[in-house]
Short mmCIF file of C-alpha atoms and ligand atoms in Angstrom, two decimals:
data_model
loop_
_atom_site.label_atom_id
_atom_site.label_comp_id
_atom_site.label_asym_id
_atom_site.label_seq_id
_atom_site.Cartn_x
_atom_site.Cartn_y
_atom_site.Cartn_z
CA MET A 169 40.87 -16.10 153.88
CA ASN A 170 42.38 -17.03 150.57
CA VAL A 171 40.24 -20.17 150.24
CA LEU A 172 37.14 -18.22 151.25
CA HIS A 173 37.97 -15.46 148.76
CA ALA A 174 38.37 -18.06 145.99
CA ALA A 175 34.90 -19.31 146.89
CA HIS A 176 33.44 -15.75 146.88
CA LEU A 177 32.80 -15.99 150.62
CA TYR A 178 35.31 -13.32 151.68
CA ARG A 179 35.76 -9.79 150.32
CA ALA A 180 39.22 -8.29 149.92
CA TYR A 181 39.79 -5.97 152.89
CA SER A 182 41.11 -2.43 153.05
CA GLN A 183 41.30 0.23 155.74
CA THR A 184 40.82 2.77 152.95
CA ILE A 185 37.19 3.86 153.31
CA ALA A 186 34.71 4.26 150.46
CA ALA A 187 35.01 8.06 150.36
CA GLU A 188 38.81 7.82 150.12
CA LEU A 189 38.51 5.23 147.34
CA GLU A 190 36.21 7.61 145.47
CA CYS A 191 38.79 10.38 145.89
CA LEU A 192 41.49 8.04 144.49
CA ARG A 193 39.23 7.16 141.54
CA LYS A 194 38.69 10.83 140.74
CA GLN A 195 42.38 11.72 140.97
CA ALA A 196 43.55 8.68 138.97
CA SER A 197 41.01 9.26 136.21
CA GLY A 198 42.67 9.30 132.78
CA ARG A 199 46.21 9.09 134.20
CA LYS A 200 48.77 6.95 132.38
CA ALA A 201 51.65 6.10 134.69
CA ALA A 202 50.62 5.26 138.24
CA LEU A 203 52.50 3.91 141.24
CA GLU A 204 51.02 2.45 144.41
CA ILE A 205 53.25 1.82 147.42
CA GLY A 206 51.39 -0.60 149.70
CA THR A 207 48.83 -2.74 147.88
CA HIS A 208 47.88 -5.50 150.35
CA MET A 209 44.77 -7.24 148.90
CA GLY A 210 44.41 -4.87 145.96
CA VAL A 211 41.28 -2.92 146.93
CA SER A 212 42.69 0.53 146.15
CA ALA A 213 44.69 -0.87 143.22
CA GLY A 214 41.45 -2.05 141.59
CA VAL A 215 39.91 1.39 141.90
CA ILE A 216 43.01 3.17 140.60
CA ALA A 217 43.60 0.78 137.69
CA GLY A 218 39.94 0.99 136.68
CA ALA A 219 40.14 4.77 136.50
CA LEU A 220 43.36 5.02 134.46
CA ALA A 221 43.41 5.72 130.72
CA GLU A 222 42.88 2.68 128.45
CA ASP A 223 46.63 2.43 127.94
CA GLY A 224 47.48 3.42 131.53
CA LYS A 225 49.66 1.24 133.76
CA LEU A 226 49.75 0.84 137.53
CA VAL A 227 52.82 -0.53 139.31
CA CYS A 228 51.89 -2.07 142.67
CA VAL A 229 54.62 -2.37 145.32
CA ASP A 230 54.30 -4.55 148.41
CA PRO A 231 56.61 -7.13 150.01
CA TRP A 232 54.00 -9.93 149.97
CA GLU A 233 56.75 -12.04 151.47
CA SER A 234 56.40 -15.66 150.37
CA LEU A 235 55.93 -18.37 152.94
CA PRO A 236 57.98 -21.56 152.48
CA GLY A 237 56.64 -23.24 149.37
CA LYS A 238 53.75 -20.90 148.73
CA GLU A 239 53.00 -17.32 147.88
CA HIS A 240 51.62 -14.87 150.42
CA PRO A 241 47.83 -15.34 150.73
CA CYS A 242 47.24 -11.59 150.44
CA PHE A 243 49.04 -11.63 147.09
CA SER A 244 46.85 -14.53 145.92
CA ILE A 245 43.75 -12.59 146.95
CA CYS A 246 45.07 -9.42 145.31
CA ARG A 247 45.77 -11.05 141.95
CA ARG A 248 42.42 -12.86 141.96
CA GLU A 249 40.54 -9.71 142.97
CA LEU A 250 42.14 -7.64 140.20
CA GLY A 251 41.50 -10.45 137.72
CA ARG A 252 37.82 -10.49 138.65
CA GLN A 253 37.69 -6.76 138.06
CA GLY A 254 39.27 -7.17 134.62
CA VAL A 255 42.18 -4.80 135.29
CA LEU A 256 45.13 -7.22 135.54
CA ALA A 257 46.44 -6.24 132.12
CA LYS A 258 47.02 -2.72 133.41
CA ILE A 259 49.01 -3.86 136.44
CA GLU A 260 52.60 -4.79 137.18
CA PHE A 261 53.44 -6.26 140.59
CA LEU A 262 56.74 -5.40 142.25
CA LYS A 263 57.40 -7.59 145.27
CA GLY A 264 59.60 -5.95 147.88
CA PHE A 265 59.81 -3.02 150.26
CA SER A 266 59.72 0.28 148.37
CA HIS A 267 63.36 1.14 149.13
CA GLU A 268 64.46 -2.30 147.83
CA VAL A 269 62.68 -2.11 144.48
CA GLU A 270 62.93 1.60 143.71
CA ASN A 271 65.17 0.98 140.69
CA ASP A 272 62.45 -1.17 139.10
CA MET A 273 59.76 1.49 139.47
CA PRO A 274 58.81 3.69 136.51
CA GLN A 275 61.11 6.71 136.21
CA GLN A 276 58.19 9.10 135.65
CA CYS A 277 54.70 8.91 137.14
CA ASP A 278 51.65 11.15 136.90
CA PHE A 279 49.87 9.51 139.86
CA VAL A 280 51.28 8.10 143.12
CA PHE A 281 49.35 6.56 146.02
CA VAL A 282 51.48 6.15 149.14
CA ASP A 283 49.96 3.64 151.58
CA GLY A 284 52.84 1.43 152.72
CA ASP A 285 54.94 2.02 155.85
CA HIS A 286 53.10 4.62 157.95
CA SER A 287 56.01 5.35 160.29
CA TYR A 288 57.78 8.74 160.18
CA SER A 289 60.83 7.30 158.42
CA GLY A 290 58.65 5.10 156.20
CA LEU A 291 56.85 8.09 154.73
CA GLU A 292 60.16 9.98 154.51
CA THR A 293 61.47 7.17 152.27
CA ASP A 294 58.34 7.04 150.11
CA TRP A 295 58.18 10.82 149.80
CA GLY A 296 61.74 10.73 148.45
CA ILE A 297 60.69 8.11 145.90
CA THR A 298 57.73 10.31 144.96
CA LEU A 299 59.90 13.42 144.56
CA ARG A 300 62.20 11.54 142.18
CA ARG A 301 59.32 10.37 139.97
CA LEU A 302 56.25 12.57 140.01
CA VAL A 303 56.07 14.91 137.01
CA PRO A 304 54.72 18.49 137.24
CA GLY A 305 50.92 18.29 136.99
CA GLY A 306 50.96 14.84 138.58
CA VAL A 307 49.21 14.11 141.88
CA VAL A 308 50.27 12.25 145.00
CA CYS A 309 47.70 10.79 147.41
CA LEU A 310 49.01 10.17 150.92
CA HIS A 311 47.10 7.81 153.18
CA ASP A 312 47.20 8.16 156.97
CA THR A 313 48.53 11.71 156.90
CA THR A 314 45.60 13.28 158.79
CA VAL A 315 44.13 11.95 162.03
CA PRO A 316 40.47 11.19 161.23
CA PRO A 317 38.22 13.17 163.62
CA ASN A 318 36.34 10.03 164.65
CA GLN A 319 39.56 8.02 165.21
CA PRO A 320 41.83 10.21 167.41
CA HIS A 321 43.94 7.17 168.33
CA ARG A 322 44.95 6.71 164.67
CA ASN A 323 48.00 8.98 164.71
CA PRO A 324 50.94 7.23 163.04
CA GLY A 325 54.34 8.83 162.39
CA SER A 326 53.25 9.56 158.81
CA VAL A 327 50.97 12.34 160.15
CA ALA A 328 53.93 14.09 161.80
CA TYR A 329 56.12 13.70 158.70
CA PHE A 330 53.35 15.10 156.51
CA ASN A 331 52.87 18.13 158.75
CA GLU A 332 56.60 18.83 159.13
CA ALA A 333 57.97 18.12 155.66
CA ILE A 334 55.25 17.76 153.03
CA LYS A 335 52.35 20.06 153.77
CA GLN A 336 54.16 23.30 152.93
CA HIS A 337 56.49 21.95 150.25
CA SER A 338 57.02 24.73 147.71
CA SER A 339 56.78 22.40 144.68
CA PHE A 340 53.29 21.17 145.64
CA GLU A 341 49.80 22.53 146.17
CA TRP A 342 47.21 20.83 148.36
CA ILE A 343 44.15 20.06 146.24
CA ASP A 344 41.97 17.63 148.19
CA GLY A 345 41.56 15.72 151.41
CA CYS A 346 39.23 13.06 152.76
CA HIS A 347 39.27 11.24 156.11
CA SER A 348 42.98 10.29 156.59
CA LEU A 349 43.94 11.11 152.99
CA ASN A 350 45.67 14.22 151.57
CA VAL A 351 46.09 14.92 147.87
CA LEU A 352 48.76 17.26 146.47
CA ARG A 353 49.52 18.33 142.91
CA ARG A 354 53.08 18.94 141.80
CA ILE A 355 53.43 22.45 140.43
CA ALA A 356 57.18 22.55 139.79
C1 SAM B 283 47.28 -0.39 154.55
S1 SAM B 283 47.92 -1.67 153.56
C2 SAM B 283 47.58 -1.12 151.91
C3 SAM B 283 46.13 -1.09 151.56
C4 SAM B 283 45.82 -0.80 150.13
N1 SAM B 283 46.49 0.40 149.66
C5 SAM B 283 44.34 -0.65 149.96
O1 SAM B 283 43.80 0.43 150.30
O2 SAM B 283 43.69 -1.59 149.50
C6 SAM B 283 49.64 -1.41 153.70
C7 SAM B 283 50.49 -2.37 152.90
O3 SAM B 283 51.77 -1.80 152.77
C8 SAM B 283 52.72 -2.82 152.78
N2 SAM B 283 54.01 -2.20 153.12
C9 SAM B 283 54.50 -1.91 154.36
N3 SAM B 283 55.68 -1.30 154.25
C10 SAM B 283 55.96 -1.21 152.93
C11 SAM B 283 57.04 -0.68 152.17
N4 SAM B 283 58.10 -0.12 152.77
N5 SAM B 283 57.00 -0.77 150.84
C12 SAM B 283 55.93 -1.32 150.22
N6 SAM B 283 54.86 -1.82 150.87
C13 SAM B 283 54.88 -1.77 152.21
C14 SAM B 283 52.20 -3.85 153.76
O4 SAM B 283 52.72 -5.13 153.46
C15 SAM B 283 50.68 -3.75 153.54
O5 SAM B 283 50.26 -4.75 152.65
#
């Protein structure tokens, strides 16, 4: 894949569909301090970084665990993809699971995209990270928190955690949704 991507014969892949990417672009527009948990090949990161303010920064978190003697091919694709899009200067990569690198994340964010570990406990962890960082007025976009009508089998633990613990949170208002994505704004 990496070799094919270098030769422009393979496109970076994401499960995030075009309509969800458009929703991310709209919500990230003009924001200055963004965090993405779960970056993979950088498809959503490219959209988010491109929409940020000129001086905006996006911190991308993913383990991208290195193989002996070489970096993870998805990280190579990600960096190349973001370079081709001209947004690398806006991006900082943080290699590690979110709970391992939390101390290196920005203390305050006005945009968070959570798309890492879609288990119940995985979203619980990343919601905690979000609560500690997102400023009032900021938005959080949560992938895989609604079962898409045309994909009833796609029902990870993150859907249950969203419905039980996030949906009615008193410090947030729901402002948008698309396919598997929910978007909430922090109000307090
Ligand atoms: C669905 S992919 C992300 C796709 C990307 N957001 C996009 O739309 O282009 C999920 C990624 O999350 C990463 N991941 C899984 N658990 C994680 C965690 N606890 N912290 C950070 N990243 C994690 C995986 O390595 C994988 O690359």
